[in-house]
PDB file of C-alpha atoms in Angstrom:
ATOM      1  CA  MET E   1       0.002  -0.008   0.027  1.00 70.00           C
ATOM      2  CA  THR E   2       1.273   3.446  -0.903  1.00 91.00           C
ATOM      3  CA  LEU E   3       1.320   5.792   2.011  1.00 96.00           C
ATOM      4  CA  PRO E   4      -0.043   9.274   1.496  1.00 97.00           C
ATOM      5  CA  THR E   5       2.532  12.118   1.581  1.00 98.00           C
ATOM      6  CA  LEU E   6       2.290  14.807   4.168  1.00 98.00           C
ATOM      7  CA  LEU E   7       4.175  17.972   3.444  1.00 98.00           C
ATOM      8  CA  VAL E   8       4.983  20.144   6.483  1.00 98.00           C
ATOM      9  CA  LEU E   9       5.875  23.807   6.037  1.00 98.00           C
ATOM     10  CA  ASP E  10       8.239  23.861   8.984  1.00 96.00           C
ATOM     11  CA  ALA E  11       8.587  26.177  11.959  1.00 94.00           C
ATOM     12  CA  GLU E  12      10.398  25.743  15.237  1.00 94.00           C
ATOM     13  CA  PRO E  13       9.647  23.788  17.262  1.00 94.00           C
ATOM     14  CA  PRO E  14       8.254  21.206  14.814  1.00 94.00           C
ATOM     15  CA  PRO E  15       4.870  19.507  15.275  1.00 96.00           C
ATOM     16  CA  ARG E  16       4.719  16.225  17.239  1.00 95.00           C
ATOM     17  CA  LEU E  17       3.418  13.690  14.682  1.00 96.00           C
ATOM     18  CA  GLY E  18       4.509  10.479  16.304  1.00 95.00           C
ATOM     19  CA  ARG E  19       0.939   9.031  16.219  1.00 96.00           C
ATOM     20  CA  LEU E  20       1.140   9.057  12.436  1.00 97.00           C
ATOM     21  CA  THR E  21       4.285   6.847  12.271  1.00 95.00           C
ATOM     22  CA  GLY E  22       3.787   4.172   9.622  1.00 95.00           C
ATOM     23  CA  ARG E  23       0.599   5.759   8.344  1.00 96.00           C
ATOM     24  CA  VAL E  24       1.996   8.621   6.227  1.00 97.00           C
ATOM     25  CA  ARG E  25       5.172   9.659   4.536  1.00 97.00           C
ATOM     26  CA  ILE E  26       6.279  12.929   6.063  1.00 97.00           C
ATOM     27  CA  VAL E  27       8.272  15.460   3.995  1.00 98.00           C
ATOM     28  CA  HIS E  28       9.503  18.730   5.336  1.00 97.00           C
ATOM     29  CA  ALA E  29       9.880  22.031   3.508  1.00 98.00           C
ATOM     30  CA  ASP E  30      10.797  25.656   4.176  1.00 97.00           C
ATOM     31  CA  GLU E  31      10.023  28.674   2.114  1.00 96.00           C
ATOM     32  CA  SER E  32      12.783  27.861  -0.445  1.00 97.00           C
ATOM     33  CA  THR E  33      11.723  24.270  -1.094  1.00 97.00           C
ATOM     34  CA  LEU E  34       7.961  24.425  -0.711  1.00 98.00           C
ATOM     35  CA  ALA E  35       7.149  25.053  -4.378  1.00 97.00           C
ATOM     36  CA  GLU E  36       9.180  22.096  -5.684  1.00 97.00           C
ATOM     37  CA  ARG E  37       7.670  19.656  -3.212  1.00 97.00           C
ATOM     38  CA  LEU E  38       3.961  20.687  -3.512  1.00 98.00           C
ATOM     39  CA  PRO E  39       3.288  18.523  -6.470  1.00 97.00           C
ATOM     40  CA  ASP E  40       4.141  15.300  -4.637  1.00 97.00           C
ATOM     41  CA  ALA E  41       2.000  16.068  -1.583  1.00 98.00           C
ATOM     42  CA  ASP E  42      -1.426  14.769  -0.716  1.00 98.00           C
ATOM     43  CA  VAL E  43      -1.750  16.928   2.372  1.00 98.00           C
ATOM     44  CA  LEU E  44      -0.040  20.214   3.309  1.00 98.00           C
ATOM     45  CA  LEU E  45       0.308  21.236   6.946  1.00 98.00           C
ATOM     46  CA  VAL E  46       1.108  24.853   7.300  1.00 98.00           C
ATOM     47  CA  TRP E  47       2.845  24.770  10.633  1.00 98.00           C
ATOM     48  CA  ASP E  48       4.666  27.965   9.922  1.00 97.00           C
ATOM     49  CA  PHE E  49       1.526  29.953   9.966  1.00 92.00           C
ATOM     50  CA  ARG E  50       3.315  33.312   9.757  1.00 91.00           C
ATOM     51  CA  SER E  51       4.814  32.487   6.381  1.00 95.00           C
ATOM     52  CA  ARG E  52       3.286  33.632   3.131  1.00 95.00           C
ATOM     53  CA  ALA E  53       5.072  30.971   1.166  1.00 97.00           C
ATOM     54  CA  VAL E  54       1.969  29.121   0.228  1.00 98.00           C
ATOM     55  CA  ARG E  55       0.597  32.152  -1.554  1.00 97.00           C
ATOM     56  CA  ARG E  56       3.757  32.352  -3.637  1.00 96.00           C
ATOM     57  CA  ALA E  57       4.214  28.628  -4.309  1.00 97.00           C
ATOM     58  CA  TRP E  58       0.556  27.473  -5.002  1.00 97.00           C
ATOM     59  CA  PRO E  59       0.161  29.091  -8.423  1.00 96.00           C
ATOM     60  CA  GLY E  60       3.089  27.038  -9.895  1.00 89.00           C
ATOM     61  CA  GLY E  61       2.678  23.887 -12.165  1.00 90.00           C
ATOM     62  CA  GLY E  62       1.847  20.349 -11.265  1.00 95.00           C
ATOM     63  CA  PRO E  63      -0.644  18.620  -9.000  1.00 97.00           C
ATOM     64  CA  ARG E  64      -1.622  20.181  -5.687  1.00 98.00           C
ATOM     65  CA  PRO E  65      -2.502  18.647  -2.308  1.00 98.00           C
ATOM     66  CA  ARG E  66      -6.071  17.594  -1.745  1.00 98.00           C
ATOM     67  CA  TRP E  67      -6.168  19.078   1.720  1.00 98.00           C
ATOM     68  CA  VAL E  68      -4.390  22.031   3.381  1.00 98.00           C
ATOM     69  CA  HIS E  69      -4.449  22.680   7.122  1.00 98.00           C
ATOM     70  CA  THR E  70      -3.136  25.747   8.773  1.00 98.00           C
ATOM     71  CA  ALA E  71      -2.119  25.769  12.433  1.00 97.00           C
ATOM     72  CA  SER E  72      -3.893  29.153  12.852  1.00 96.00           C
ATOM     73  CA  ALA E  73      -7.341  30.712  12.961  1.00 94.00           C
ATOM     74  CA  GLY E  74      -6.703  33.091  10.085  1.00 94.00           C
ATOM     75  CA  VAL E  75      -6.135  31.918   6.533  1.00 96.00           C
ATOM     76  CA  ASP E  76      -5.263  35.202   4.738  1.00 94.00           C
ATOM     77  CA  HIS E  77      -1.568  34.261   4.845  1.00 94.00           C
ATOM     78  CA  LEU E  78      -2.088  31.299   2.531  1.00 95.00           C
ATOM     79  CA  MET E  79      -5.111  32.143   0.427  1.00 95.00           C
ATOM     80  CA  CYS E  80      -4.550  33.119  -3.190  1.00 96.00           C
ATOM     81  CA  PRO E  81      -6.984  33.062  -6.130  1.00 96.00           C
ATOM     82  CA  GLU E  82      -5.588  29.709  -7.408  1.00 97.00           C
ATOM     83  CA  LEU E  83      -6.107  28.042  -4.086  1.00 97.00           C
ATOM     84  CA  ALA E  84      -9.547  29.591  -3.602  1.00 96.00           C
ATOM     85  CA  ASP E  85     -10.675  28.383  -7.075  1.00 96.00           C
ATOM     86  CA  SER E  86      -9.292  24.873  -6.574  1.00 97.00           C
ATOM     87  CA  ASP E  87     -10.955  21.653  -5.270  1.00 97.00           C
ATOM     88  CA  THR E  88      -8.475  21.541  -2.376  1.00 98.00           C
ATOM     89  CA  VAL E  89     -10.148  21.481   1.060  1.00 98.00           C
ATOM     90  CA  VAL E  90      -8.690  24.051   3.516  1.00 98.00           C
ATOM     91  CA  THR E  91      -9.109  23.741   7.321  1.00 98.00           C
ATOM     92  CA  ASN E  92      -7.926  25.896  10.215  1.00 98.00           C
ATOM     93  CA  ALA E  93      -7.212  25.668  13.924  1.00 97.00           C
ATOM     94  CA  ARG E  94     -10.658  26.793  14.927  1.00 96.00           C
ATOM     95  CA  GLY E  95     -11.312  26.016  18.568  1.00 96.00           C
ATOM     96  CA  VAL E  96      -7.722  26.071  20.000  1.00 97.00           C
ATOM     97  CA  PHE E  97      -7.432  29.765  20.566  1.00 97.00           C
ATOM     98  CA  ASP E  98     -10.907  30.865  21.711  1.00 97.00           C
ATOM     99  CA  ARG E  99     -10.528  30.701  25.450  1.00 98.00           C
ATOM    100  CA  PRO E 100      -6.917  31.980  25.645  1.00 98.00           C
ATOM    101  CA  ILE E 101      -7.727  35.036  23.446  1.00 98.00           C
ATOM    102  CA  ALA E 102     -10.819  35.787  25.517  1.00 98.00           C
ATOM    103  CA  GLU E 103      -8.801  35.721  28.683  1.00 98.00           C
ATOM    104  CA  TYR E 104      -6.216  37.988  27.144  1.00 98.00           C
ATOM    105  CA  VAL E 105      -8.840  40.529  26.123  1.00 98.00           C
ATOM    106  CA  ALA E 106     -10.252  40.477  29.572  1.00 98.00           C
ATOM    107  CA  ALA E 107      -6.813  41.136  31.012  1.00 98.00           C
ATOM    108  CA  LEU E 108      -6.370  44.129  28.688  1.00 98.00           C
ATOM    109  CA  VAL E 109      -9.747  45.507  29.664  1.00 98.00           C
ATOM    110  CA  LEU E 110      -8.977  45.160  33.310  1.00 98.00           C
ATOM    111  CA  ALA E 111      -5.471  46.606  32.857  1.00 98.00           C
ATOM    112  CA  MET E 112      -6.712  49.637  31.076  1.00 98.00           C
ATOM    113  CA  ALA E 113      -9.686  50.189  33.457  1.00 98.00           C
ATOM    114  CA  LYS E 114      -7.405  49.944  36.444  1.00 98.00           C
ATOM    115  CA  ASP E 115      -4.599  51.949  34.876  1.00 98.00           C
ATOM    116  CA  LEU E 116      -2.088  49.113  35.491  1.00 98.00           C
ATOM    117  CA  PRO E 117       0.470  50.360  32.899  1.00 97.00           C
ATOM    118  CA  ARG E 118       0.739  53.660  34.721  1.00 97.00           C
ATOM    119  CA  THR E 119       0.983  51.929  38.123  1.00 98.00           C
ATOM    120  CA  LEU E 120       3.973  49.892  36.813  1.00 97.00           C
ATOM    121  CA  GLU E 121       5.594  53.071  35.470  1.00 97.00           C
ATOM    122  CA  LEU E 122       5.156  54.821  38.797  1.00 98.00           C
ATOM    123  CA  GLN E 123       6.537  51.759  40.605  1.00 98.00           C
ATOM    124  CA  ARG E 124       9.724  51.968  38.559  1.00 98.00           C
ATOM    125  CA  GLU E 125       9.943  55.609  39.327  1.00 98.00           C
ATOM    126  CA  ARG E 126       9.372  54.827  43.088  1.00 98.00           C
ATOM    127  CA  THR E 127       6.561  57.298  43.047  1.00 98.00           C
ATOM    128  CA  TRP E 128       3.502  56.967  45.304  1.00 98.00           C
ATOM    129  CA  ARG E 129       0.587  58.567  43.466  1.00 98.00           C
ATOM    130  CA  HIS E 130      -2.961  57.709  44.433  1.00 98.00           C
ATOM    131  CA  ARG E 131      -5.473  57.576  41.588  1.00 97.00           C
ATOM    132  CA  GLU E 132      -9.008  56.524  40.923  1.00 98.00           C
ATOM    133  CA  SER E 133      -9.776  53.763  38.493  1.00 98.00           C
ATOM    134  CA  LEU E 134     -12.751  52.697  36.439  1.00 98.00           C
ATOM    135  CA  ARG E 135     -15.359  50.104  37.356  1.00 98.00           C
ATOM    136  CA  VAL E 136     -15.674  47.509  34.617  1.00 98.00           C
ATOM    137  CA  ALA E 137     -19.095  46.117  35.618  1.00 98.00           C
ATOM    138  CA  GLY E 138     -21.839  48.077  34.104  1.00 98.00           C
ATOM    139  CA  THR E 139     -19.885  49.296  31.045  1.00 98.00           C
ATOM    140  CA  ARG E 140     -20.670  48.396  27.406  1.00 98.00           C
ATOM    141  CA  ALA E 141     -18.654  46.481  24.882  1.00 99.00           C
ATOM    142  CA  CYS E 142     -18.946  45.877  21.150  1.00 98.00           C
ATOM    143  CA  VAL E 143     -17.130  42.816  19.914  1.00 98.00           C
ATOM    144  CA  VAL E 144     -16.644  42.835  16.121  1.00 98.00           C
ATOM    145  CA  GLY E 145     -16.383  39.223  14.852  1.00 97.00           C
ATOM    146  CA  SER E 146     -18.990  36.683  15.764  1.00 96.00           C
ATOM    147  CA  GLY E 147     -16.984  33.439  15.286  1.00 95.00           C
ATOM    148  CA  PRO E 148     -15.896  31.252  18.220  1.00 96.00           C
ATOM    149  CA  ILE E 149     -13.236  33.698  19.345  1.00 97.00           C
ATOM    150  CA  GLY E 150     -15.588  36.660  19.337  1.00 98.00           C
ATOM    151  CA  ARG E 151     -18.254  34.631  21.125  1.00 98.00           C
ATOM    152  CA  ALA E 152     -15.702  33.556  23.752  1.00 98.00           C
ATOM    153  CA  ILE E 153     -14.652  37.200  24.282  1.00 98.00           C
ATOM    154  CA  ALA E 154     -18.280  38.273  24.638  1.00 98.00           C
ATOM    155  CA  GLY E 155     -18.926  35.506  27.215  1.00 98.00           C
ATOM    156  CA  THR E 156     -15.866  36.405  29.295  1.00 98.00           C
ATOM    157  CA  LEU E 157     -16.708  40.100  29.258  1.00 98.00           C
ATOM    158  CA  LYS E 158     -20.237  39.342  30.276  1.00 98.00           C
ATOM    159  CA  ALA E 159     -18.828  37.446  33.266  1.00 98.00           C
ATOM    160  CA  LEU E 160     -17.171  40.653  34.330  1.00 98.00           C
ATOM    161  CA  GLY E 161     -20.502  42.462  34.245  1.00 98.00           C
ATOM    162  CA  VAL E 162     -19.956  44.071  30.840  1.00 98.00           C
ATOM    163  CA  THR E 163     -23.048  44.472  28.588  1.00 98.00           C
ATOM    164  CA  THR E 164     -21.763  43.036  25.432  1.00 98.00           C
ATOM    165  CA  ALA E 165     -22.958  43.170  21.787  1.00 98.00           C
ATOM    166  CA  LEU E 166     -21.688  40.946  19.040  1.00 98.00           C
ATOM    167  CA  ALA E 167     -21.404  42.293  15.494  1.00 98.00           C
ATOM    168  CA  GLY E 168     -20.817  40.023  12.464  1.00 97.00           C
ATOM    169  CA  ARG E 169     -20.923  39.784   8.693  1.00 94.00           C
ATOM    170  CA  ALA E 170     -24.816  39.300   8.728  1.00 94.00           C
ATOM    171  CA  ALA E 171     -27.523  39.777  11.306  1.00 96.00           C
ATOM    172  CA  ARG E 172     -28.777  36.673  13.018  1.00 95.00           C
ATOM    173  CA  PRO E 173     -30.172  35.801  16.494  1.00 96.00           C
ATOM    174  CA  GLY E 174     -27.712  37.192  19.040  1.00 96.00           C
ATOM    175  CA  VAL E 175     -25.570  38.907  16.330  1.00 98.00           C
ATOM    176  CA  HIS E 176     -25.907  42.410  14.913  1.00 98.00           C
ATOM    177  CA  GLY E 177     -25.213  43.000  11.231  1.00 97.00           C
ATOM    178  CA  PRO E 178     -22.928  45.649   9.609  1.00 97.00           C
ATOM    179  CA  GLU E 179     -25.846  48.071   9.481  1.00 97.00           C
ATOM    180  CA  ASP E 180     -25.841  48.325  13.345  1.00 98.00           C
ATOM    181  CA  LEU E 181     -22.028  48.737  13.767  1.00 98.00           C
ATOM    182  CA  ASP E 182     -21.797  52.454  13.908  1.00 98.00           C
ATOM    183  CA  ARG E 183     -24.645  52.658  16.467  1.00 98.00           C
ATOM    184  CA  LEU E 184     -22.895  50.127  18.676  1.00 98.00           C
ATOM    185  CA  LEU E 185     -19.537  51.779  18.365  1.00 98.00           C
ATOM    186  CA  ALA E 186     -20.988  55.107  19.442  1.00 98.00           C
ATOM    187  CA  ARG E 187     -22.260  53.553  22.720  1.00 98.00           C
ATOM    188  CA  ALA E 188     -19.353  51.257  23.575  1.00 98.00           C
ATOM    189  CA  ASP E 189     -16.832  51.706  26.357  1.00 98.00           C
ATOM    190  CA  TRP E 190     -14.829  48.832  24.902  1.00 99.00           C
ATOM    191  CA  VAL E 191     -14.475  47.969  21.187  1.00 99.00           C
ATOM    192  CA  VAL E 192     -12.852  44.597  20.523  1.00 99.00           C
ATOM    193  CA  ALA E 193     -11.800  43.671  16.949  1.00 98.00           C
ATOM    194  CA  ALA E 194     -11.859  39.852  16.483  1.00 98.00           C
ATOM    195  CA  ALA E 195     -12.907  39.522  12.878  1.00 97.00           C
ATOM    196  CA  PRO E 196     -11.192  37.623  10.093  1.00 95.00           C
ATOM    197  CA  LEU E 197      -9.422  39.532   7.403  1.00 95.00           C
ATOM    198  CA  THR E 198     -11.574  39.831   4.256  1.00 93.00           C
ATOM    199  CA  ASP E 199     -12.160  42.339   1.550  1.00 93.00           C
ATOM    200  CA  ASP E 200     -15.039  43.716   3.676  1.00 95.00           C
ATOM    201  CA  THR E 201     -13.035  43.997   6.948  1.00 97.00           C
ATOM    202  CA  ARG E 202      -9.629  45.203   5.673  1.00 97.00           C
ATOM    203  CA  GLY E 203      -9.143  48.733   7.037  1.00 98.00           C
ATOM    204  CA  MET E 204     -12.587  48.824   8.655  1.00 98.00           C
ATOM    205  CA  PHE E 205     -11.226  50.619  11.714  1.00 98.00           C
ATOM    206  CA  ASP E 206     -10.251  53.937  10.149  1.00 98.00           C
ATOM    207  CA  ALA E 207     -10.538  57.597  11.051  1.00 98.00           C
ATOM    208  CA  ARG E 208     -14.226  57.608  10.435  1.00 98.00           C
ATOM    209  CA  ARG E 209     -14.866  54.645  12.795  1.00 98.00           C
ATOM    210  CA  PHE E 210     -12.528  56.045  15.543  1.00 98.00           C
ATOM    211  CA  GLY E 211     -14.445  59.372  15.184  1.00 98.00           C
ATOM    212  CA  VAL E 212     -17.743  57.558  15.824  1.00 98.00           C
ATOM    213  CA  MET E 213     -16.430  56.188  19.166  1.00 98.00           C
ATOM    214  CA  GLN E 214     -16.847  57.972  22.502  1.00 98.00           C
ATOM    215  CA  PRO E 215     -13.846  59.964  23.831  1.00 98.00           C
ATOM    216  CA  SER E 216     -13.880  57.589  26.765  1.00 98.00           C
ATOM    217  CA  ALA E 217     -13.775  54.478  24.596  1.00 98.00           C
ATOM    218  CA  ARG E 218     -10.887  52.003  24.449  1.00 98.00           C
ATOM    219  CA  PHE E 219     -10.133  49.829  21.489  1.00 99.00           C
ATOM    220  CA  VAL E 220      -8.525  46.302  21.372  1.00 99.00           C
ATOM    221  CA  ASN E 221      -7.439  44.408  18.247  1.00 98.00           C
ATOM    222  CA  VAL E 222      -6.784  40.670  18.509  1.00 98.00           C
ATOM    223  CA  GLY E 223      -8.092  39.834  15.080  1.00 97.00           C
ATOM    224  CA  ARG E 224      -5.794  40.661  12.121  1.00 97.00           C
ATOM    225  CA  GLY E 225      -3.506  43.689  11.924  1.00 97.00           C
ATOM    226  CA  GLN E 226      -4.901  44.831   8.644  1.00 98.00           C
ATOM    227  CA  LEU E 227      -8.368  45.413  10.191  1.00 98.00           C
ATOM    228  CA  VAL E 228      -6.876  48.691  11.410  1.00 98.00           C
ATOM    229  CA  VAL E 229      -5.547  51.718   9.654  1.00 98.00           C
ATOM    230  CA  GLU E 230      -2.724  52.200  12.089  1.00 98.00           C
ATOM    231  CA  THR E 231      -1.939  55.828  11.273  1.00 98.00           C
ATOM    232  CA  ASP E 232      -5.597  56.679  11.918  1.00 98.00           C
ATOM    233  CA  LEU E 233      -5.464  54.871  15.273  1.00 98.00           C
ATOM    234  CA  ALA E 234      -2.259  56.732  16.212  1.00 98.00           C
ATOM    235  CA  LYS E 235      -3.934  60.095  15.330  1.00 98.00           C
ATOM    236  CA  ALA E 236      -7.135  59.116  17.267  1.00 98.00           C
ATOM    237  CA  LEU E 237      -4.985  58.427  20.364  1.00 98.00           C
ATOM    238  CA  SER E 238      -2.663  61.387  20.019  1.00 98.00           C
ATOM    239  CA  GLU E 239      -5.644  63.799  19.568  1.00 98.00           C
ATOM    240  CA  ARG E 240      -7.640  61.931  22.246  1.00 98.00           C
ATOM    241  CA  TRP E 241     -10.567  61.043  20.077  1.00 98.00           C
ATOM    242  CA  ILE E 242     -10.461  57.822  22.183  1.00 98.00           C
ATOM    243  CA  ALA E 243      -9.042  57.128  25.609  1.00 98.00           C
ATOM    244  CA  GLY E 244      -6.810  54.143  24.908  1.00 98.00           C
ATOM    245  CA  ALA E 245      -5.992  51.075  22.827  1.00 98.00           C
ATOM    246  CA  ALA E 246      -4.268  47.771  22.788  1.00 98.00           C
ATOM    247  CA  LEU E 247      -2.850  46.083  19.719  1.00 98.00           C
ATOM    248  CA  ASP E 248      -1.739  42.452  19.680  1.00 98.00           C
ATOM    249  CA  VAL E 249      -1.655  42.170  15.830  1.00 98.00           C
ATOM    250  CA  PHE E 250      -0.141  44.570  13.279  1.00 98.00           C
ATOM    251  CA  GLU E 251      -0.115  45.224   9.544  1.00 97.00           C
ATOM    252  CA  HIS E 252       3.530  44.219   9.428  1.00 95.00           C
ATOM    253  CA  GLU E 253       5.050  41.803  11.912  1.00 95.00           C
ATOM    254  CA  PRO E 254       7.256  41.805  13.802  1.00 95.00           C
ATOM    255  CA  LEU E 255       6.870  45.458  14.673  1.00 97.00           C
ATOM    256  CA  GLY E 256      10.131  47.103  13.804  1.00 96.00           C
ATOM    257  CA  PRO E 257      12.021  49.058  16.561  1.00 97.00           C
ATOM    258  CA  ASP E 258      11.589  52.274  14.393  1.00 97.00           C
ATOM    259  CA  SER E 259       7.804  51.942  14.215  1.00 98.00           C
ATOM    260  CA  PRO E 260       6.088  55.100  15.652  1.00 97.00           C
ATOM    261  CA  LEU E 261       3.485  52.820  17.246  1.00 98.00           C
ATOM    262  CA  TRP E 262       5.812  52.167  20.164  1.00 98.00           C
ATOM    263  CA  GLU E 263       5.589  55.813  21.200  1.00 98.00           C
ATOM    264  CA  VAL E 264       1.806  56.405  20.675  1.00 98.00           C
ATOM    265  CA  PRO E 265       0.333  57.733  23.988  1.00 97.00           C
ATOM    266  CA  GLY E 266      -2.253  55.405  25.439  1.00 97.00           C
ATOM    267  CA  LEU E 267      -1.311  52.329  23.256  1.00 98.00           C
ATOM    268  CA  ILE E 268      -0.427  48.872  24.736  1.00 98.00           C
ATOM    269  CA  VAL E 269       1.679  46.903  22.230  1.00 98.00           C
ATOM    270  CA  SER E 270       2.023  43.110  22.534  1.00 98.00           C
ATOM    271  CA  PRO E 271       3.759  40.742  20.021  1.00 98.00           C
ATOM    272  CA  HIS E 272       0.831  38.652  18.635  1.00 97.00           C
ATOM    273  CA  MET E 273       0.630  36.522  21.673  1.00 97.00           C
ATOM    274  CA  SER E 274      -2.957  36.671  22.835  1.00 98.00           C
ATOM    275  CA  GLY E 275      -3.739  33.029  21.914  1.00 97.00           C
ATOM    276  CA  ASP E 276      -0.376  31.557  22.872  1.00 97.00           C
ATOM    277  CA  THR E 277      -0.616  29.854  26.255  1.00 97.00           C
ATOM    278  CA  VAL E 278       1.713  27.235  27.595  1.00 97.00           C
ATOM    279  CA  GLY E 279       1.212  24.034  25.567  1.00 96.00           C
ATOM    280  CA  TRP E 280      -0.593  25.711  22.662  1.00 96.00           C
ATOM    281  CA  ARG E 281       1.721  24.013  20.015  1.00 96.00           C
ATOM    282  CA  ASP E 282       1.017  20.644  21.407  1.00 96.00           C
ATOM    283  CA  GLU E 283      -2.725  21.356  21.231  1.00 97.00           C
ATOM    284  CA  LEU E 284      -2.289  22.384  17.561  1.00 98.00           C
ATOM    285  CA  GLY E 285      -0.408  19.097  16.804  1.00 97.00           C
ATOM    286  CA  VAL E 286      -3.044  16.933  18.515  1.00 97.00           C
ATOM    287  CA  GLN E 287      -5.781  18.708  16.579  1.00 98.00           C
ATOM    288  CA  PHE E 288      -4.068  18.087  13.284  1.00 98.00           C
ATOM    289  CA  VAL E 289      -3.437  14.427  14.058  1.00 98.00           C
ATOM    290  CA  GLU E 290      -7.146  13.964  14.833  1.00 98.00           C
ATOM    291  CA  LEU E 291      -8.175  15.715  11.658  1.00 98.00           C
ATOM    292  CA  PHE E 292      -5.679  13.553   9.617  1.00 98.00           C
ATOM    293  CA  GLU E 293      -7.187  10.345  11.137  1.00 97.00           C
ATOM    294  CA  ARG E 294     -10.596  11.569  10.000  1.00 98.00           C
ATOM    295  CA  TRP E 295      -9.268  12.470   6.504  1.00 98.00           C
ATOM    296  CA  ALA E 296      -7.483   9.064   6.137  1.00 97.00           C
ATOM    297  CA  ALA E 297     -10.792   7.268   7.089  1.00 97.00           C
ATOM    298  CA  GLY E 298     -12.701   9.216   4.494  1.00 97.00           C
ATOM    299  CA  GLU E 299     -14.779  11.027   7.094  1.00 98.00           C
ATOM    300  CA  PRO E 300     -15.885  14.639   6.690  1.00 97.00           C
ATOM    301  CA  LEU E 301     -13.477  17.165   8.122  1.00 98.00           C
ATOM    302  CA  PRO E 302     -14.573  19.828  10.673  1.00 97.00           C
ATOM    303  CA  ASN E 303     -13.196  23.433  10.447  1.00 97.00           C
ATOM    304  CA  VAL E 304     -13.540  23.581   6.712  1.00 98.00           C
ATOM    305  CA  VAL E 305     -12.933  27.160   5.514  1.00 97.00           C
ATOM    306  CA  ASP E 306     -15.151  28.836   2.939  1.00 97.00           C
ATOM    307  CA  LYS E 307     -12.321  29.879   0.589  1.00 95.00           C
ATOM    308  CA  LYS E 308     -14.284  32.684  -0.978  1.00 92.00           C
ATOM    309  CA  ARG E 309     -15.241  34.252   2.435  1.00 92.00           C
ATOM    310  CA  GLY E 310     -11.872  33.400   4.127  1.00 92.00           C
ATOM    311  CA  TYR E 311     -13.229  31.810   7.296  1.00 93.00           C
ATOM    312  CA  VAL E 312     -15.236  28.859   8.627  1.00 95.00           C
ATOM    313  CA  PRO E 313     -18.959  29.726   8.252  1.00 91.00           C
ATOM    314  CA  GLY E 314     -21.037  29.780  11.428  1.00 77.00           C
ATOM    315  CA  HIS E 315     -23.899  27.435  12.066  1.00 55.00           C
TER     316      HIS E 315
END
């Protein structure tokens, strides 16, 4: 029996695939070798989910894998027209990052409400300065992105006593559509971006949207960096259109040391780590092995991405 070939776009540390020993032929590739090895692969595991090598390699000649899995929630780093138009099934890591990201957002909300960044600054200065902080319970939040991550964020904020509205691509029970977004932003104390990157969401948080928000509002992005026009956010903070913000994702990563974002007043910068808790890579590896076993048995795969929309549709 000929074993199927699994091509892994590598990153360190590599995935633990020991459970697949003897059931699959595993071939490894990096950005320089991916294109030449794609035609021989039945399955592609995009373990290096920060790489855009798939977008560059996929349009080449020869056969293509029947299934591509990315160890990430977003798929914009690999999607290209040729892949979107193909018969290849694409799956993502839906379900792994929901709770960790929700916890991270809650931590940011509490940190901004309780002015923890300033407290740490004053501690380093050995300065005793009493201040008042904000009460979180009773405030309002708008979470933009109604997938599992957005729903987990909404649930966690509600547990803190925050009245939370979810906004998504289309209205449905419990979810507001785009036509309600400006109204929700105008009332929100906290605006959390957790949407996938699509043609509709790219640059959606721009000067106009920041202008709609209250001067007391605070903005958090844990979705994709390209959801935000970063220069507009910097202006909104510098001119105090809004009270604060936290970015965990950026248009260009890693954020260079010369980026002006490091110095924007009221902005918390973190290095794309909101979903990365201890053991997260092992969870991703286990998830892929379970998906592979379903694929090898001819069973339907969960987490199938709508390649035209760029995300896994809700149910």
